[in-house]
XYZ file of C-alpha atoms in Angstrom:
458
model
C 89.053 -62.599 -15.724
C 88.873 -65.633 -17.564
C 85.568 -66.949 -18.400
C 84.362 -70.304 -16.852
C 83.460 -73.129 -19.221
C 80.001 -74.997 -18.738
C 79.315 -78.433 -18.695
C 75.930 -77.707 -20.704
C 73.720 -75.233 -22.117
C 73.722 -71.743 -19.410
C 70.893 -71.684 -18.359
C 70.915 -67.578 -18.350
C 69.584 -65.995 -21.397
C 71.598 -64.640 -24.581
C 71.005 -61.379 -24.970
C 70.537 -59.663 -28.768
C 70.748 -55.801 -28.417
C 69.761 -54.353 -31.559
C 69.494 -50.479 -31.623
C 68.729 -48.398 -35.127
C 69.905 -44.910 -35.484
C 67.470 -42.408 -35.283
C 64.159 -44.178 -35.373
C 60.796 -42.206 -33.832
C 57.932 -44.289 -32.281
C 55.411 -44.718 -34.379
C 57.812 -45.908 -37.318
C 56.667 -49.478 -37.123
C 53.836 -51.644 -38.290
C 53.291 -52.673 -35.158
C 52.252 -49.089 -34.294
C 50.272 -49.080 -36.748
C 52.515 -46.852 -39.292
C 50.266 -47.859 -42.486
C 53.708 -46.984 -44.799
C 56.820 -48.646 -43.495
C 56.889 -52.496 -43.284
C 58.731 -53.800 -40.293
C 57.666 -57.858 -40.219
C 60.834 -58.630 -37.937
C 60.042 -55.814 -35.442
C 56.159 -56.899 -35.607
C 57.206 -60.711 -35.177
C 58.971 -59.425 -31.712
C 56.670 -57.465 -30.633
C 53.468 -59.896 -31.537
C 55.890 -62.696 -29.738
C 56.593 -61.052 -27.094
C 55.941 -57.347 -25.350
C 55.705 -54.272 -26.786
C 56.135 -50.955 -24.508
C 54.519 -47.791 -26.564
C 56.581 -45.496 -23.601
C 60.023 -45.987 -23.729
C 62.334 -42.933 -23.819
C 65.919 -42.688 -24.156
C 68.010 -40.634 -21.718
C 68.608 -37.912 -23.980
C 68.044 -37.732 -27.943
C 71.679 -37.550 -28.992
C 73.651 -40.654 -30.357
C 76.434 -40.566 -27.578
C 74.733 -39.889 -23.999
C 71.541 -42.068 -25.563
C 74.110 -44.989 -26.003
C 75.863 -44.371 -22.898
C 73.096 -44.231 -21.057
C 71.997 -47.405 -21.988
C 75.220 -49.256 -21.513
C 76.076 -47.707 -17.649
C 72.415 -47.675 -16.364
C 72.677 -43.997 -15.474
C 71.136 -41.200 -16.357
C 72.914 -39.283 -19.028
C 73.971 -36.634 -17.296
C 75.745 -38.388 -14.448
C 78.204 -39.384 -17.462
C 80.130 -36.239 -17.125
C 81.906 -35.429 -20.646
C 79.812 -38.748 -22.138
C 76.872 -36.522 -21.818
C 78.170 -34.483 -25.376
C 77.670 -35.662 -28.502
C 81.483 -36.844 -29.932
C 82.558 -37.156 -26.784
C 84.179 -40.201 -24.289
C 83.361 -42.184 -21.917
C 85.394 -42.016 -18.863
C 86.033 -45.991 -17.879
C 85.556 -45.427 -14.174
C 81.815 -45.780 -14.882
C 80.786 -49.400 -15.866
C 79.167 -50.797 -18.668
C 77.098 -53.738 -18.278
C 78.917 -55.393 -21.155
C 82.195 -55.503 -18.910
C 80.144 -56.991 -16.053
C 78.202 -59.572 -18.214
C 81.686 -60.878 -19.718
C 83.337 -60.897 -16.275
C 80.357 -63.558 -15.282
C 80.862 -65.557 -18.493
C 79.455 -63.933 -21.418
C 80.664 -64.074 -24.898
C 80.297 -59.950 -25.539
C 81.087 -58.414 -28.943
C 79.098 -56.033 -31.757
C 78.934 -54.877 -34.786
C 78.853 -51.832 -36.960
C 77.700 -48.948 -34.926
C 78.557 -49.380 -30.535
C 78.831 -46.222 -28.260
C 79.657 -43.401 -29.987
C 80.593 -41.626 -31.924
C 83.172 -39.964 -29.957
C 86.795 -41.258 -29.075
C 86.542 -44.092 -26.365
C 90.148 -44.158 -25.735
C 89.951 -40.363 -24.307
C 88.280 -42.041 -21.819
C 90.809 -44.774 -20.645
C 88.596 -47.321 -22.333
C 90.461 -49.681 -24.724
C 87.794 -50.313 -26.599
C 84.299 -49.508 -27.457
C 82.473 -50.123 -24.887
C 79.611 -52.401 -26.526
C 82.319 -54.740 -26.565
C 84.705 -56.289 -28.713
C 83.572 -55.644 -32.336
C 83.209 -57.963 -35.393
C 82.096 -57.761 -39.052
C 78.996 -59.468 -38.277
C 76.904 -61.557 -36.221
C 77.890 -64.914 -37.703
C 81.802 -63.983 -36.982
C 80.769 -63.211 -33.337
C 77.972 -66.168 -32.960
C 81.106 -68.622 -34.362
C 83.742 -67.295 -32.137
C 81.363 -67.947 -29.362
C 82.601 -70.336 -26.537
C 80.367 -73.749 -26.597
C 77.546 -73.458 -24.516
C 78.291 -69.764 -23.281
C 75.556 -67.416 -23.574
C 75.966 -64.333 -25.219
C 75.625 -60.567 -25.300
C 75.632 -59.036 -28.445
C 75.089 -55.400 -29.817
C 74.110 -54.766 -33.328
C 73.684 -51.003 -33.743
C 72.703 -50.288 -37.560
C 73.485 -46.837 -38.728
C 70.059 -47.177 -40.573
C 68.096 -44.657 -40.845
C 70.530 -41.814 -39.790
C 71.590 -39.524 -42.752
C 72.566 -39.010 -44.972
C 69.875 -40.963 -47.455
C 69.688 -41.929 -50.894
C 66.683 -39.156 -52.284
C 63.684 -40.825 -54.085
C 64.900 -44.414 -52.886
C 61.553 -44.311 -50.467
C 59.484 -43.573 -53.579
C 61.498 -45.907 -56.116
C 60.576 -49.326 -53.397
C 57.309 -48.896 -53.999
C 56.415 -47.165 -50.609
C 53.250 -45.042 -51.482
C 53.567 -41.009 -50.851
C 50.026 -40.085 -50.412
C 49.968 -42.886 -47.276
C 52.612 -41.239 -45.392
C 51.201 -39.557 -42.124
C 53.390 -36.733 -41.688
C 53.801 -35.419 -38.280
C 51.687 -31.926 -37.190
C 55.038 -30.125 -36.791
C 56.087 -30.540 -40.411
C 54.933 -29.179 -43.550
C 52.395 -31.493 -45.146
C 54.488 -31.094 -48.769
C 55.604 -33.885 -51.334
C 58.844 -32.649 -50.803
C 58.305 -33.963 -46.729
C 57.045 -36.646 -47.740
C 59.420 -38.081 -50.025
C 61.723 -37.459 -47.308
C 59.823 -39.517 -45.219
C 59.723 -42.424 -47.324
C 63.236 -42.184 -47.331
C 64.002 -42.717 -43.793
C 61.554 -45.425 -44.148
C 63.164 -47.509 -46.656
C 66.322 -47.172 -44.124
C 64.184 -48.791 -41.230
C 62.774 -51.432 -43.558
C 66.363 -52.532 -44.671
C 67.266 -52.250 -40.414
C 64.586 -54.448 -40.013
C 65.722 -56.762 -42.886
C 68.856 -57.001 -40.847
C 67.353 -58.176 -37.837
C 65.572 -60.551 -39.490
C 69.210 -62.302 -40.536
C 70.269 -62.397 -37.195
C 67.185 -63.582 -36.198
C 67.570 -66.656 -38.584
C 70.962 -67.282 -37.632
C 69.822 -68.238 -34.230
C 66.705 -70.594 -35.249
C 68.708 -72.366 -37.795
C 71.142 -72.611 -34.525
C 68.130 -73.654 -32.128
C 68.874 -71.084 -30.054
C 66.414 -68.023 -30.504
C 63.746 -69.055 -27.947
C 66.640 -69.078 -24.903
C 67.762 -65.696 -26.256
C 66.161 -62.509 -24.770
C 65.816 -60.177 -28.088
C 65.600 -56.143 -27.859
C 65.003 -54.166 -30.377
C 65.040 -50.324 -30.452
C 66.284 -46.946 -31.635
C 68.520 -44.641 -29.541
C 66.917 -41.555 -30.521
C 64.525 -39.780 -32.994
C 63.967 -39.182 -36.522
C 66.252 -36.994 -37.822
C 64.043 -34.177 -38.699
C 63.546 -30.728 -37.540
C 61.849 -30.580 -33.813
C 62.664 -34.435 -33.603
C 65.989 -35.081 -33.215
C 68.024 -32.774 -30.967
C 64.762 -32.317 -29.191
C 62.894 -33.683 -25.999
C 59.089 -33.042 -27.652
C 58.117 -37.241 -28.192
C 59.794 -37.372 -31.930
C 63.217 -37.293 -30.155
C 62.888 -39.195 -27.253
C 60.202 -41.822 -27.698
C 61.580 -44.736 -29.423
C 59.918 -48.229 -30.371
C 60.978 -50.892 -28.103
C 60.361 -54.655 -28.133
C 61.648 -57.300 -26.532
C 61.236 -61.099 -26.638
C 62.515 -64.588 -24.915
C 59.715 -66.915 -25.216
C 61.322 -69.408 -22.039
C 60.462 -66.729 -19.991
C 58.029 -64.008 -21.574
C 54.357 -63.895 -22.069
C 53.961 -63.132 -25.229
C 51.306 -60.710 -27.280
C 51.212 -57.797 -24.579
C 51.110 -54.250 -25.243
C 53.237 -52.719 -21.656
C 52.322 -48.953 -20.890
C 54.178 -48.090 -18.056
C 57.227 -45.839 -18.869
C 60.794 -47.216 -19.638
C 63.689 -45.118 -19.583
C 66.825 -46.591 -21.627
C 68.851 -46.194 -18.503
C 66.805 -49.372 -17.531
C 68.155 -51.981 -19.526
C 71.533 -52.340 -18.479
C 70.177 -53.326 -14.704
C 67.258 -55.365 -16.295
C 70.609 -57.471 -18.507
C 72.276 -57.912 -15.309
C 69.041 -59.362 -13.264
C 68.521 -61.860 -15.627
C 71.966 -63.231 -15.849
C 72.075 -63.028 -12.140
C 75.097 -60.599 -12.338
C 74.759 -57.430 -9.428
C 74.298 -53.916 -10.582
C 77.018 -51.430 -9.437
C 75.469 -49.414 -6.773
C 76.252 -46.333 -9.357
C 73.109 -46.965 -11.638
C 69.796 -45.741 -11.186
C 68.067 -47.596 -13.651
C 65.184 -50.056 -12.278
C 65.146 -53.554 -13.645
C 62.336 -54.087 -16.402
C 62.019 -57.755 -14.985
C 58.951 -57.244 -12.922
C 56.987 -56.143 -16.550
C 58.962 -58.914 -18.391
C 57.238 -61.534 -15.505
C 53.977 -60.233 -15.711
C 50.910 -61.832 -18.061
C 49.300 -58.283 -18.137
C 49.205 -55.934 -20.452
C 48.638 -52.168 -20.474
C 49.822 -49.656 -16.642
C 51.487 -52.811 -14.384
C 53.894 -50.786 -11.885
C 52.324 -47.664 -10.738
C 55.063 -46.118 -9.943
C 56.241 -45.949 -13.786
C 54.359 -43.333 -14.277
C 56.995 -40.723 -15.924
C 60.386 -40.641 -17.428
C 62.945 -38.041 -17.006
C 65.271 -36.816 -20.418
C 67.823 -34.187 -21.240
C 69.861 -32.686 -23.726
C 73.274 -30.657 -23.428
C 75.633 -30.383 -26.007
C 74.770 -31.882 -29.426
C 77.304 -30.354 -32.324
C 79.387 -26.880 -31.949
C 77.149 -25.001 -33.792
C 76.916 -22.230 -31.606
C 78.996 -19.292 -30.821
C 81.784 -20.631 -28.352
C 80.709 -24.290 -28.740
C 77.872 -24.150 -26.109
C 75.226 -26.516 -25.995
C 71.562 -25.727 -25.674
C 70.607 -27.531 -22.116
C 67.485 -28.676 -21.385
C 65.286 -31.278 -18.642
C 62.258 -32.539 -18.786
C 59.883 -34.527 -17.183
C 57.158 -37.034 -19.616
C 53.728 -38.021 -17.604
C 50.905 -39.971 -19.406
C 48.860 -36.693 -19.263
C 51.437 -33.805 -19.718
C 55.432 -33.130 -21.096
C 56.919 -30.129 -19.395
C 60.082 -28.828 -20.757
C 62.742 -26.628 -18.944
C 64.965 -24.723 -21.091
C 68.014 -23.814 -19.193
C 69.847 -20.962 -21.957
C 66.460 -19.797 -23.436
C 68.268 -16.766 -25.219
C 70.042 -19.094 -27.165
C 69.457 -20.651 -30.485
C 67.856 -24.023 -29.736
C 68.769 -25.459 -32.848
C 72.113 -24.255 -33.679
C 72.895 -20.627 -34.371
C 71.665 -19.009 -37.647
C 71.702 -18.965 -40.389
C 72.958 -22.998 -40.344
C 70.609 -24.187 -37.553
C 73.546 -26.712 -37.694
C 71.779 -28.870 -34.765
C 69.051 -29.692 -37.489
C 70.212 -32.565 -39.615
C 70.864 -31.740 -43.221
C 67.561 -32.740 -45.574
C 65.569 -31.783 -47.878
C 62.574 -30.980 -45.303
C 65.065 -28.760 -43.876
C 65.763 -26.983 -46.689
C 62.237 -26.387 -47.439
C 61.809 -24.821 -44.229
C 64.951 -22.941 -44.378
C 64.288 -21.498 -48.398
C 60.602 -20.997 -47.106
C 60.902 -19.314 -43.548
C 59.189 -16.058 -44.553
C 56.368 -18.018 -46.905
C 52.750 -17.652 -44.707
C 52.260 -21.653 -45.011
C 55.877 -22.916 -43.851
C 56.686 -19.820 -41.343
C 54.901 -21.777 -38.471
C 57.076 -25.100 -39.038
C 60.166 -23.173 -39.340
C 59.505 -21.189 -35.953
C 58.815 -24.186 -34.136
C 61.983 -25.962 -35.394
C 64.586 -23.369 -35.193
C 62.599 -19.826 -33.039
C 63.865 -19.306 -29.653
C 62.022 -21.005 -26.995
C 60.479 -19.798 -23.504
C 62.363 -20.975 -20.594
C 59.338 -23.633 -19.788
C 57.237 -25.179 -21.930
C 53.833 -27.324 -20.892
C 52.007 -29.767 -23.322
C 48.934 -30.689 -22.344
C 48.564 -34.924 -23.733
C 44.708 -34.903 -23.569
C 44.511 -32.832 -26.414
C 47.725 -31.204 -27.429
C 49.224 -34.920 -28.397
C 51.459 -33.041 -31.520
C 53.119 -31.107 -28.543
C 52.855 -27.576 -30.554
C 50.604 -25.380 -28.463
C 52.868 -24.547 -25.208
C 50.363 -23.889 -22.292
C 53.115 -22.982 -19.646
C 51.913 -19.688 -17.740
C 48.827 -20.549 -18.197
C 46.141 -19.945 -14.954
C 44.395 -23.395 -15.792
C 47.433 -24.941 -15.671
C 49.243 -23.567 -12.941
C 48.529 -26.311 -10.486
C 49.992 -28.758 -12.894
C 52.987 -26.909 -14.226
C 54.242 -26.749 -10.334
C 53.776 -30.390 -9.606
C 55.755 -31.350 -12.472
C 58.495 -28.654 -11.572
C 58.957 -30.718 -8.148
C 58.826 -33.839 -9.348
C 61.107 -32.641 -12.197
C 63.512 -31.238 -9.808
C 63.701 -33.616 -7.084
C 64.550 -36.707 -9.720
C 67.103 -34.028 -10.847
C 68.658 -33.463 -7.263
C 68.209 -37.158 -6.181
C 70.166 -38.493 -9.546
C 73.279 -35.510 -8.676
C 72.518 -33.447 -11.718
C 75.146 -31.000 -11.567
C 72.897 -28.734 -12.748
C 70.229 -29.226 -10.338
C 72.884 -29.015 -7.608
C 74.508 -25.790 -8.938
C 77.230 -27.392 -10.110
C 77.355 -27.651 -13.446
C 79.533 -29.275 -15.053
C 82.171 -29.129 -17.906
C 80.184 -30.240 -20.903
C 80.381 -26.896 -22.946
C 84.417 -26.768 -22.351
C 84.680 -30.742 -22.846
C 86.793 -31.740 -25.866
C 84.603 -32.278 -29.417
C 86.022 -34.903 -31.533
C 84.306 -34.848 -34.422
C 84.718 -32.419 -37.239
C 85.668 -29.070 -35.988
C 85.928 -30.192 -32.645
C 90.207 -28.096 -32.467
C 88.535 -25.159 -31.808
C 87.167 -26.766 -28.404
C 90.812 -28.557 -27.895
């Protein structure tokens, strides 16, 4: 439909998506990271609200991002739950909705994906129209339309530049390296790395954030700024432990937002695409099951607001074909303040690719210290818990297992809690239609795999 032309300024928000690739939580300096610098991030965040609990749908580029743009759980996406996969255009975006009410909708660089969009019936990427950059987009813009725009960096997803970290002037011995990983220079070079991509993200936002004050309009423009899922390092990525699923989120719009508040309820990412549509008065398709992040947005507190956001569901199918017959490693799980439990659907299988690859570990040089190293008594216990075969649950205990290493499923002690979070697990599960949960699975190990390799599925 065409869009209608206003007499003056909209008085619904713009709305600046901007979404790095493969990003953990604590990667900011507003999270107190004491390495990587991230002033633009900090500026939202200190401007507006932070929320230290939000979790994307599943820690894989293409359900993560799909997620976000339909409002629905990942696995309601049928093939769109796979990595390289589509996006079947029966299910709608919010992006679609916003410009049928009168948006100016485009992006740049990276949208959904990757995968093949038109396998889906989609003719085009479903963040919307894309341009070179954000001044292309902010000049084709309508007068007085408001706007929804996507900027999806492919910063800091691999492959990097080694030593570029180091050579910036980031210091090595500062770097707090996770409790899962080897604490060697060799990880934390690495580290750097991937933190002199988020610095030059950040940089980035900061552009587009300049763009619109120079324009007068970043104060009626509702920013968001996030990752869609974790670092890409072994037992991060790929995985539903909190360095694949918990991402930094901000978001600001000063006409409307208490700033300076620090927001711990939980956020999943399917949330955002019904919170959009709320604020630019649109209606949310019946199909999503997000819930609207307006009520938190409203508030002038900080810390647990809505009681009732007091977990988040995520899950993982198929990430690459790097297993024998191009199954996935399928998994559910269920994030309280106090516990993560994990249900690992295949257990016999490899979780992070079959060996001796591990292919669903992204190539780096931390991962080739723990591959050349496996059988060396200080790096056997990282390698195990990247790449071993897992039990079919796993229980983390927050209140003093926080690195999310020492499984306490089967546990007496815990039994009590390991069966409440099996119900509540389950019944989310069968109330969203997982085919899984419903014994029905569905198709995602036989769906098509576009990326490289991806005939021998076809």
């Amino acid at each position: 439909m065409a869009a209608p032309v206003f007499a003056q300024r909209d008085k619904r928000p713009n709305i600046l998506f901007a979404i790095s690739d493969d990003q953990s939580f604590p990667h900011t300096g507003a999270a107190g990271d004491p390495v990587v610098r991230t002033p633009h991030f900090d500026r939202i965040a200190a401007e507006g609200v932070r929320f230290p609990f939000a979790y994307c749908s599943s820690p894989s580029c293409t359900p993560s991002r799909g997620a976000i743009l339909t409002g629905q759980e990942c696995y309601r996406l049928r093939e769109g739950m796979n990595l390289w996969s589509s996006l079947p255009s029966d299910i709608p975006v919010y992006t679609d909705l916003l410009e049928q009410a009168g948006y100016h909708v485009g992006h740049s660089r990276k949208g959904w994906g990757p995968g093949d969009f038109s396998a889906g019936g989609r003719k085009r990427n479903p963040a919307g129209e894309q341009y070179k950059t954000f001044e292309s987009f902010f000049e084709a813009r309508p007068k007085n339309q408001p706007f929804c725009f996507w900027f999806g960096s492919q910063d800091p997803h691999r492959p990097y530049e080694k030593g570029t970290g180091l050579a910036s002037g980031l210091r090595i011995e500062d770097v707090v390296v996770p409790q899962f990983l080897p604490d060697e220079r060799e990880v934390r070079s690495d580290i750097l790395d991937y933190f002199y991509e988020i610095e030059r993200f950040d940089r980035d936002i900061g552009l587009i954030l300049s763009v619109l004050e120079r324009a007068g309009e970043l104060d009626n423009t509702l920013v968001v700024v996030t990752s869609d899922n974790g670092m890409p390092f072994p037992r991060a990525k790929t995985n539903l432990y909190d360095h694949g699923v918990r991402l930094p989120l901000a978001m600001r719009w000063p006409e409307r937002i208490r700033g300076g508040r620090v927001v711990e309820d939980f956020v999943s990412f399917v949330d955002f695409a019904p919170t959009f549509l709320e604020l630019a008065g649109v209606d949310r398709p019946r199909e999503m099951t997000g819930r609207s992040l307006v009520p938190q947005l409203d508030s002038h507190d900080s810390g647990r607001i809505d009681s009732a956001r007091d977990h988040v569901i995520v899950a993982r199918e198929r990430h690459t074909i790097r297993r024998a017959g191009g199954v996935g490693y399928p998994m559910r799980a269920i994030r309280t303040h106090d516990a993560l439990y994990i249900r690992n659907i295949e257990p016999d299988r490899w979780p992070a690719g079959d060996p001796p690859t591990f292919g669903d570990i992204d190539g780096s040089p931390t991962k080739d210290l723990l591959l050349e190293n496996r059988e060396t008594p200080g790096i056997r216990r990282y390698f195990e818990l990247a790449c071993a075969k897992r039990p079919t649950e796993e229980l983390y205990d927050m209140a003093y297992a926080t690195d999310q290493t020492a499984n306490v499923a089967g546990q007496p002690a815990y039994s009590d809690l390991q069966n409440r979070l099996q119900q509540r697990l389950d019944a989310h599960l069968r109330e969203t239609l997982d085919p899984r949960a419903l014994g029905q699975p569905g198709t995602w190990e036989s769906a098509p795999y576009y990326g490289r390799g991806g005939s021998r599925l076809l």
